[in-house]
Amino acid sequence: MSDAVPPADLQPSGRERVRAAAAALGLDVELIERPPARSLHEAAELLGIEPADIVKTIVVKRRSGDYLFALVPGGRKISWPPFRTLLGVNKLAMPDAATAFQATGYERGTITVLGASAPLPVYADERILERGGRISIGAGEHGWSAFVDAAEYLAAIGAVTADLTEPEDPQS
């Protein structure tokens, strides 16, 4: 049967999917194993980078039922009113972890555009390009981080850049 799903132990790991997708796009990606972190600042310290250089890949659901990716620099969160305006919709939501997994094939904390189970539109906060240089993104597996050049990554994945975020509340 050609459309049968191989057993889990024969399916490529998240890292392997990320590597293969990056190679198909001609994108240079570096995967680094790292210990778990309890916060954005701890993760940045472990990786030797600034918190803003960690880019979160967030799954967003439109009222129509389809999904998209929002790329958000560390220390920031989605600003819903301008994002809805950009998309021309009046309702967006973040799905629960199980739904995000179904939409991407990745668990929360590992989600990345690279190797996602379905091609979804990508919207990136413009600050990612403004900072430039190397950023850390999800690597498809817990305990790993992927590093890419910000401009090359956003170009390779066809991201639409716009002002999508606002600062996170430092108390949260």
Tab-separated table of C-alpha atoms in Angstrom, residues 60-68 84 87-94:
chain	number	residue	atom	x	y	z
A	60	VAL	CA	-2.642	30.351	14.365
A	61	LYS	CA	-6.110	29.247	13.292
A	62	ARG	CA	-8.401	31.390	11.173
A	63	ARG	CA	-12.165	31.340	11.622
A	64	SER	CA	-12.345	29.534	8.259
A	65	GLY	CA	-10.581	26.581	9.897
A	66	ASP	CA	-7.256	26.840	8.089
A	67	TYR	CA	-3.932	27.493	9.782
A	68	LEU	CA	-0.905	29.723	9.347
A	84	ARG	CA	-6.256	40.492	11.991
A	87	LEU	CA	-5.111	39.166	7.142
A	88	GLY	CA	-8.481	40.836	6.575
A	89	VAL	CA	-10.206	38.692	9.188
A	90	ASN	CA	-12.023	39.431	12.410
A	91	LYS	CA	-11.102	36.301	14.321
A	92	LEU	CA	-7.859	34.417	14.907
A	93	ALA	CA	-7.032	31.923	17.637
A	94	MET	CA	-4.173	29.813	18.916
